[in-house]
Amino acid sequence: DQYGRVQIDSSEGEVVIVAKGEKPVVQAVAPFDCVATMNRIGNVFPIRFEYDLTDITKPFDLSVSQYAALLKDPRCTSLNVEIQGHADFKGSEIYNEGLSERRAELIVDMLTKAGVDAARLSVKALGETSPLDPALTDEARMKNRRVEITVKP
């Protein structure tokens, strides 16, 4: 410009401006961490279900849209994920395994409808075998009626 400043495009969306005679300092940008972001979504937006239901209700539907956005992000298209369904301890083991599978399948359907490639998604029904909270309270049971999305090894 008229003051002798120069601009250098050092990365997409970033402009570095230096005074005439100065050397530009370009800082390296850390790569986007898809796995850490996915874990953060799981902590901030857990996917929970009402007792004996496979329908997802508000505010838990926000979780699925957050996961879908991440999985469609061009930086994260190499991630393959496992959709793990869970249930609380009420009901038989066989019933809870089926319930947890239906819950996981619902999330897969929602993700694919949102544009995530179904080939990147797999389902695992865990029933009541992996509780987040082993207490026998209503609050603990609510935490255990869930779907978790994890990176497939």
PDB file of N, CA, C and O in Angstrom, residues 1-47:
ATOM      1  N   ASP A   1       0.834  -1.181   0.000  1.00  0.00           N
ATOM      2  CA  ASP A   1       0.000   0.000   0.000  1.00  0.00           C
ATOM      3  C   ASP A   1       0.882   1.248   0.000  1.00  0.00           C
ATOM      4  O   ASP A   1       2.111   1.164  -0.089  1.00  0.00           O
ATOM      5  N   GLN A   2       0.303   2.383   0.181  1.00  0.00           N
ATOM      6  CA  GLN A   2       1.044   3.642   0.128  1.00  0.00           C
ATOM      7  C   GLN A   2       2.067   3.791   1.247  1.00  0.00           C
ATOM      8  O   GLN A   2       2.956   4.623   1.163  1.00  0.00           O
ATOM      9  N   TYR A   3       1.958   2.959   2.298  1.00  0.00           N
ATOM     10  CA  TYR A   3       2.909   3.025   3.410  1.00  0.00           C
ATOM     11  C   TYR A   3       4.010   1.981   3.298  1.00  0.00           C
ATOM     12  O   TYR A   3       4.826   1.836   4.191  1.00  0.00           O
ATOM     13  N   GLY A   4       3.999   1.202   2.225  1.00  0.00           N
ATOM     14  CA  GLY A   4       5.028   0.199   2.026  1.00  0.00           C
ATOM     15  C   GLY A   4       4.733  -1.129   2.696  1.00  0.00           C
ATOM     16  O   GLY A   4       5.595  -1.997   2.776  1.00  0.00           O
ATOM     17  N   ARG A   5       3.520  -1.305   3.178  1.00  0.00           N
ATOM     18  CA  ARG A   5       3.171  -2.579   3.795  1.00  0.00           C
ATOM     19  C   ARG A   5       2.844  -3.604   2.717  1.00  0.00           C
ATOM     20  O   ARG A   5       2.357  -3.257   1.649  1.00  0.00           O
ATOM     21  N   VAL A   6       3.155  -4.829   3.042  1.00  0.00           N
ATOM     22  CA  VAL A   6       2.941  -5.925   2.101  1.00  0.00           C
ATOM     23  C   VAL A   6       2.046  -6.955   2.786  1.00  0.00           C
ATOM     24  O   VAL A   6       2.173  -7.201   3.978  1.00  0.00           O
ATOM     25  N   GLN A   7       1.184  -7.559   2.015  1.00  0.00           N
ATOM     26  CA  GLN A   7       0.382  -8.633   2.592  1.00  0.00           C
ATOM     27  C   GLN A   7       0.767  -9.949   1.944  1.00  0.00           C
ATOM     28  O   GLN A   7       1.090 -10.014   0.772  1.00  0.00           O
ATOM     29  N   ILE A   8       0.772 -10.990   2.757  1.00  0.00           N
ATOM     30  CA  ILE A   8       1.116 -12.323   2.291  1.00  0.00           C
ATOM     31  C   ILE A   8      -0.001 -13.254   2.733  1.00  0.00           C
ATOM     32  O   ILE A   8      -0.379 -13.265   3.905  1.00  0.00           O
ATOM     33  N   ASP A   9      -0.508 -14.025   1.799  1.00  0.00           N
ATOM     34  CA  ASP A   9      -1.539 -15.008   2.142  1.00  0.00           C
ATOM     35  C   ASP A   9      -0.824 -16.256   2.622  1.00  0.00           C
ATOM     36  O   ASP A   9      -0.280 -17.016   1.844  1.00  0.00           O
ATOM     37  N   SER A  10      -0.804 -16.454   3.952  1.00  0.00           N
ATOM     38  CA  SER A  10      -0.045 -17.564   4.518  1.00  0.00           C
ATOM     39  C   SER A  10      -0.869 -18.834   4.674  1.00  0.00           C
ATOM     40  O   SER A  10      -0.321 -19.910   4.792  1.00  0.00           O
ATOM     41  N   SER A  11      -2.148 -18.713   4.715  1.00  0.00           N
ATOM     42  CA  SER A  11      -3.016 -19.883   4.786  1.00  0.00           C
ATOM     43  C   SER A  11      -4.414 -19.436   4.411  1.00  0.00           C
ATOM     44  O   SER A  11      -4.715 -18.253   4.403  1.00  0.00           O
ATOM     45  N   GLU A  12      -5.238 -20.389   4.125  1.00  0.00           N
ATOM     46  CA  GLU A  12      -6.597 -20.078   3.727  1.00  0.00           C
ATOM     47  C   GLU A  12      -7.307 -19.315   4.844  1.00  0.00           C
ATOM     48  O   GLU A  12      -7.326 -19.734   5.990  1.00  0.00           O
ATOM     49  N   GLY A  13      -7.857 -18.164   4.497  1.00  0.00           N
ATOM     50  CA  GLY A  13      -8.610 -17.392   5.458  1.00  0.00           C
ATOM     51  C   GLY A  13      -7.775 -16.553   6.402  1.00  0.00           C
ATOM     52  O   GLY A  13      -8.289 -15.973   7.336  1.00  0.00           O
ATOM     53  N   GLU A  14      -6.469 -16.465   6.186  1.00  0.00           N
ATOM     54  CA  GLU A  14      -5.607 -15.701   7.082  1.00  0.00           C
ATOM     55  C   GLU A  14      -4.732 -14.775   6.245  1.00  0.00           C
ATOM     56  O   GLU A  14      -4.183 -15.170   5.229  1.00  0.00           O
ATOM     57  N   VAL A  15      -4.626 -13.542   6.669  1.00  0.00           N
ATOM     58  CA  VAL A  15      -3.792 -12.564   5.981  1.00  0.00           C
ATOM     59  C   VAL A  15      -2.779 -12.021   6.981  1.00  0.00           C
ATOM     60  O   VAL A  15      -3.126 -11.688   8.107  1.00  0.00           O
ATOM     61  N   VAL A  16      -1.501 -11.969   6.574  1.00  0.00           N
ATOM     62  CA  VAL A  16      -0.443 -11.426   7.412  1.00  0.00           C
ATOM     63  C   VAL A  16       0.016 -10.120   6.783  1.00  0.00           C
ATOM     64  O   VAL A  16       0.346 -10.079   5.603  1.00  0.00           O
ATOM     65  N   ILE A  17       0.031  -9.044   7.562  1.00  0.00           N
ATOM     66  CA  ILE A  17       0.462  -7.738   7.063  1.00  0.00           C
ATOM     67  C   ILE A  17       1.728  -7.348   7.803  1.00  0.00           C
ATOM     68  O   ILE A  17       1.777  -7.400   9.031  1.00  0.00           O
ATOM     69  N   VAL A  18       2.761  -6.969   7.030  1.00  0.00           N
ATOM     70  CA  VAL A  18       4.033  -6.569   7.625  1.00  0.00           C
ATOM     71  C   VAL A  18       4.446  -5.211   7.082  1.00  0.00           C
ATOM     72  O   VAL A  18       4.096  -4.834   5.971  1.00  0.00           O
ATOM     73  N   ALA A  19       5.204  -4.486   7.890  1.00  0.00           N
ATOM     74  CA  ALA A  19       5.715  -3.186   7.465  1.00  0.00           C
ATOM     75  C   ALA A  19       6.876  -3.389   6.498  1.00  0.00           C
ATOM     76  O   ALA A  19       7.537  -4.428   6.509  1.00  0.00           O
ATOM     77  N   LYS A  20       7.142  -2.397   5.681  1.00  0.00           N
ATOM     78  CA  LYS A  20       8.219  -2.455   4.711  1.00  0.00           C
ATOM     79  C   LYS A  20       9.536  -2.732   5.421  1.00  0.00           C
ATOM     80  O   LYS A  20       9.861  -2.126   6.431  1.00  0.00           O
ATOM     81  N   GLY A  21      10.288  -3.708   4.917  1.00  0.00           N
ATOM     82  CA  GLY A  21      11.566  -4.067   5.484  1.00  0.00           C
ATOM     83  C   GLY A  21      11.492  -5.149   6.565  1.00  0.00           C
ATOM     84  O   GLY A  21      12.510  -5.710   6.935  1.00  0.00           O
ATOM     85  N   GLU A  22      10.315  -5.424   7.096  1.00  0.00           N
ATOM     86  CA  GLU A  22      10.181  -6.483   8.091  1.00  0.00           C
ATOM     87  C   GLU A  22      10.010  -7.821   7.391  1.00  0.00           C
ATOM     88  O   GLU A  22       9.522  -7.898   6.278  1.00  0.00           O
ATOM     89  N   LYS A  23      10.426  -8.871   8.083  1.00  0.00           N
ATOM     90  CA  LYS A  23      10.231 -10.219   7.552  1.00  0.00           C
ATOM     91  C   LYS A  23       8.899 -10.751   8.092  1.00  0.00           C
ATOM     92  O   LYS A  23       8.623 -10.632   9.280  1.00  0.00           O
ATOM     93  N   PRO A  24       8.116 -11.334   7.216  1.00  0.00           N
ATOM     94  CA  PRO A  24       6.841 -11.879   7.693  1.00  0.00           C
ATOM     95  C   PRO A  24       7.062 -13.094   8.593  1.00  0.00           C
ATOM     96  O   PRO A  24       7.967 -13.888   8.364  1.00  0.00           O
ATOM     97  N   VAL A  25       6.267 -13.168   9.632  1.00  0.00           N
ATOM     98  CA  VAL A  25       6.292 -14.324  10.534  1.00  0.00           C
ATOM     99  C   VAL A  25       4.997 -15.085  10.312  1.00  0.00           C
ATOM    100  O   VAL A  25       3.916 -14.574  10.555  1.00  0.00           O
ATOM    101  N   VAL A  26       5.150 -16.274   9.806  1.00  0.00           N
ATOM    102  CA  VAL A  26       3.983 -17.103   9.543  1.00  0.00           C
ATOM    103  C   VAL A  26       3.952 -18.208  10.591  1.00  0.00           C
ATOM    104  O   VAL A  26       4.898 -18.984  10.713  1.00  0.00           O
ATOM    105  N   GLN A  27       2.886 -18.233  11.354  1.00  0.00           N
ATOM    106  CA  GLN A  27       2.757 -19.255  12.389  1.00  0.00           C
ATOM    107  C   GLN A  27       2.056 -20.471  11.804  1.00  0.00           C
ATOM    108  O   GLN A  27       1.094 -20.347  11.059  1.00  0.00           O
ATOM    109  N   ALA A  28       2.566 -21.618  12.162  1.00  0.00           N
ATOM    110  CA  ALA A  28       1.938 -22.850  11.697  1.00  0.00           C
ATOM    111  C   ALA A  28       0.600 -23.033  12.405  1.00  0.00           C
ATOM    112  O   ALA A  28       0.463 -22.779  13.593  1.00  0.00           O
ATOM    113  N   VAL A  29      -0.371 -23.453  11.644  1.00  0.00           N
ATOM    114  CA  VAL A  29      -1.690 -23.705  12.190  1.00  0.00           C
ATOM    115  C   VAL A  29      -1.786 -25.193  12.508  1.00  0.00           C
ATOM    116  O   VAL A  29      -1.454 -26.035  11.685  1.00  0.00           O
ATOM    117  N   ALA A  30      -2.218 -25.501  13.716  1.00  0.00           N
ATOM    118  CA  ALA A  30      -2.357 -26.901  14.110  1.00  0.00           C
ATOM    119  C   ALA A  30      -3.419 -27.574  13.247  1.00  0.00           C
ATOM    120  O   ALA A  30      -4.433 -26.957  12.925  1.00  0.00           O
ATOM    121  N   PRO A  31      -3.194 -28.811  12.859  1.00  0.00           N
ATOM    122  CA  PRO A  31      -4.198 -29.497  12.053  1.00  0.00           C
ATOM    123  C   PRO A  31      -5.477 -29.707  12.860  1.00  0.00           C
ATOM    124  O   PRO A  31      -5.444 -29.815  14.085  1.00  0.00           O
ATOM    125  N   PHE A  32      -6.572 -29.778  12.162  1.00  0.00           N
ATOM    126  CA  PHE A  32      -7.864 -29.995  12.796  1.00  0.00           C
ATOM    127  C   PHE A  32      -7.909 -31.418  13.336  1.00  0.00           C
ATOM    128  O   PHE A  32      -7.591 -32.367  12.634  1.00  0.00           O
ATOM    129  N   ASP A  33      -8.293 -31.587  14.586  1.00  0.00           N
ATOM    130  CA  ASP A  33      -8.332 -32.894  15.235  1.00  0.00           C
ATOM    131  C   ASP A  33      -9.772 -33.414  15.237  1.00  0.00           C
ATOM    132  O   ASP A  33     -10.568 -33.076  16.117  1.00  0.00           O
ATOM    133  N   CYS A  34     -10.093 -34.246  14.251  1.00  0.00           N
ATOM    134  CA  CYS A  34     -11.448 -34.774  14.098  1.00  0.00           C
ATOM    135  C   CYS A  34     -11.866 -35.636  15.281  1.00  0.00           C
ATOM    136  O   CYS A  34     -12.999 -35.540  15.757  1.00  0.00           O
ATOM    137  N   VAL A  35     -10.963 -36.462  15.769  1.00  0.00           N
ATOM    138  CA  VAL A  35     -11.290 -37.373  16.872  1.00  0.00           C
ATOM    139  C   VAL A  35     -11.576 -36.588  18.152  1.00  0.00           C
ATOM    140  O   VAL A  35     -12.560 -36.849  18.850  1.00  0.00           O
ATOM    141  N   ALA A  36     -10.729 -35.614  18.453  1.00  0.00           N
ATOM    142  CA  ALA A  36     -10.948 -34.800  19.656  1.00  0.00           C
ATOM    143  C   ALA A  36     -12.265 -34.034  19.551  1.00  0.00           C
ATOM    144  O   ALA A  36     -13.001 -33.909  20.539  1.00  0.00           O
ATOM    145  N   THR A  37     -12.570 -33.537  18.369  1.00  0.00           N
ATOM    146  CA  THR A  37     -13.822 -32.814  18.175  1.00  0.00           C
ATOM    147  C   THR A  37     -15.009 -33.752  18.350  1.00  0.00           C
ATOM    148  O   THR A  37     -16.007 -33.391  18.975  1.00  0.00           O
ATOM    149  N   MET A  38     -14.900 -34.968  17.836  1.00  0.00           N
ATOM    150  CA  MET A  38     -15.975 -35.939  17.996  1.00  0.00           C
ATOM    151  C   MET A  38     -16.178 -36.273  19.477  1.00  0.00           C
ATOM    152  O   MET A  38     -17.310 -36.349  19.953  1.00  0.00           O
ATOM    153  N   ASN A  39     -15.097 -36.438  20.205  1.00  0.00           N
ATOM    154  CA  ASN A  39     -15.206 -36.715  21.640  1.00  0.00           C
ATOM    155  C   ASN A  39     -15.852 -35.546  22.378  1.00  0.00           C
ATOM    156  O   ASN A  39     -16.641 -35.735  23.296  1.00  0.00           O
ATOM    157  N   ARG A  40     -15.508 -34.352  21.969  1.00  0.00           N
ATOM    158  CA  ARG A  40     -16.097 -33.147  22.586  1.00  0.00           C
ATOM    159  C   ARG A  40     -17.589 -33.092  22.329  1.00  0.00           C
ATOM    160  O   ARG A  40     -18.372 -32.767  23.226  1.00  0.00           O
ATOM    161  N   ILE A  41     -18.008 -33.414  21.103  1.00  0.00           N
ATOM    162  CA  ILE A  41     -19.442 -33.436  20.796  1.00  0.00           C
ATOM    163  C   ILE A  41     -20.145 -34.423  21.723  1.00  0.00           C
ATOM    164  O   ILE A  41     -21.207 -34.132  22.271  1.00  0.00           O
ATOM    165  N   GLY A  42     -19.552 -35.602  21.903  1.00  0.00           N
ATOM    166  CA  GLY A  42     -20.151 -36.607  22.766  1.00  0.00           C
ATOM    167  C   GLY A  42     -20.301 -36.146  24.208  1.00  0.00           C
ATOM    168  O   GLY A  42     -21.267 -36.495  24.887  1.00  0.00           O
ATOM    169  N   ASN A  43     -19.363 -35.338  24.680  1.00  0.00           N
ATOM    170  CA  ASN A  43     -19.430 -34.831  26.052  1.00  0.00           C
ATOM    171  C   ASN A  43     -20.441 -33.694  26.193  1.00  0.00           C
ATOM    172  O   ASN A  43     -21.153 -33.609  27.184  1.00  0.00           O
ATOM    173  N   VAL A  44     -20.484 -32.817  25.203  1.00  0.00           N
ATOM    174  CA  VAL A  44     -21.355 -31.645  25.284  1.00  0.00           C
ATOM    175  C   VAL A  44     -22.789 -31.971  24.852  1.00  0.00           C
ATOM    176  O   VAL A  44     -23.747 -31.447  25.411  1.00  0.00           O
ATOM    177  N   PHE A  45     -22.924 -32.834  23.850  1.00  0.00           N
ATOM    178  CA  PHE A  45     -24.228 -33.173  23.299  1.00  0.00           C
ATOM    179  C   PHE A  45     -24.477 -34.680  23.370  1.00  0.00           C
ATOM    180  O   PHE A  45     -24.484 -35.367  22.354  1.00  0.00           O
ATOM    181  N   PRO A  46     -24.692 -35.240  24.557  1.00  0.00           N
ATOM    182  CA  PRO A  46     -24.917 -36.692  24.632  1.00  0.00           C
ATOM    183  C   PRO A  46     -26.231 -37.070  23.957  1.00  0.00           C
ATOM    184  O   PRO A  46     -27.168 -36.272  23.912  1.00  0.00           O
ATOM    185  N   ILE A  47     -26.284 -38.280  23.431  1.00  0.00           N
ATOM    186  CA  ILE A  47     -27.514 -38.792  22.812  1.00  0.00           C
ATOM    187  C   ILE A  47     -28.182 -39.702  23.839  1.00  0.00           C
ATOM    188  O   ILE A  47     -27.656 -40.760  24.176  1.00  0.00           O
TER     189      ILE A  47
END
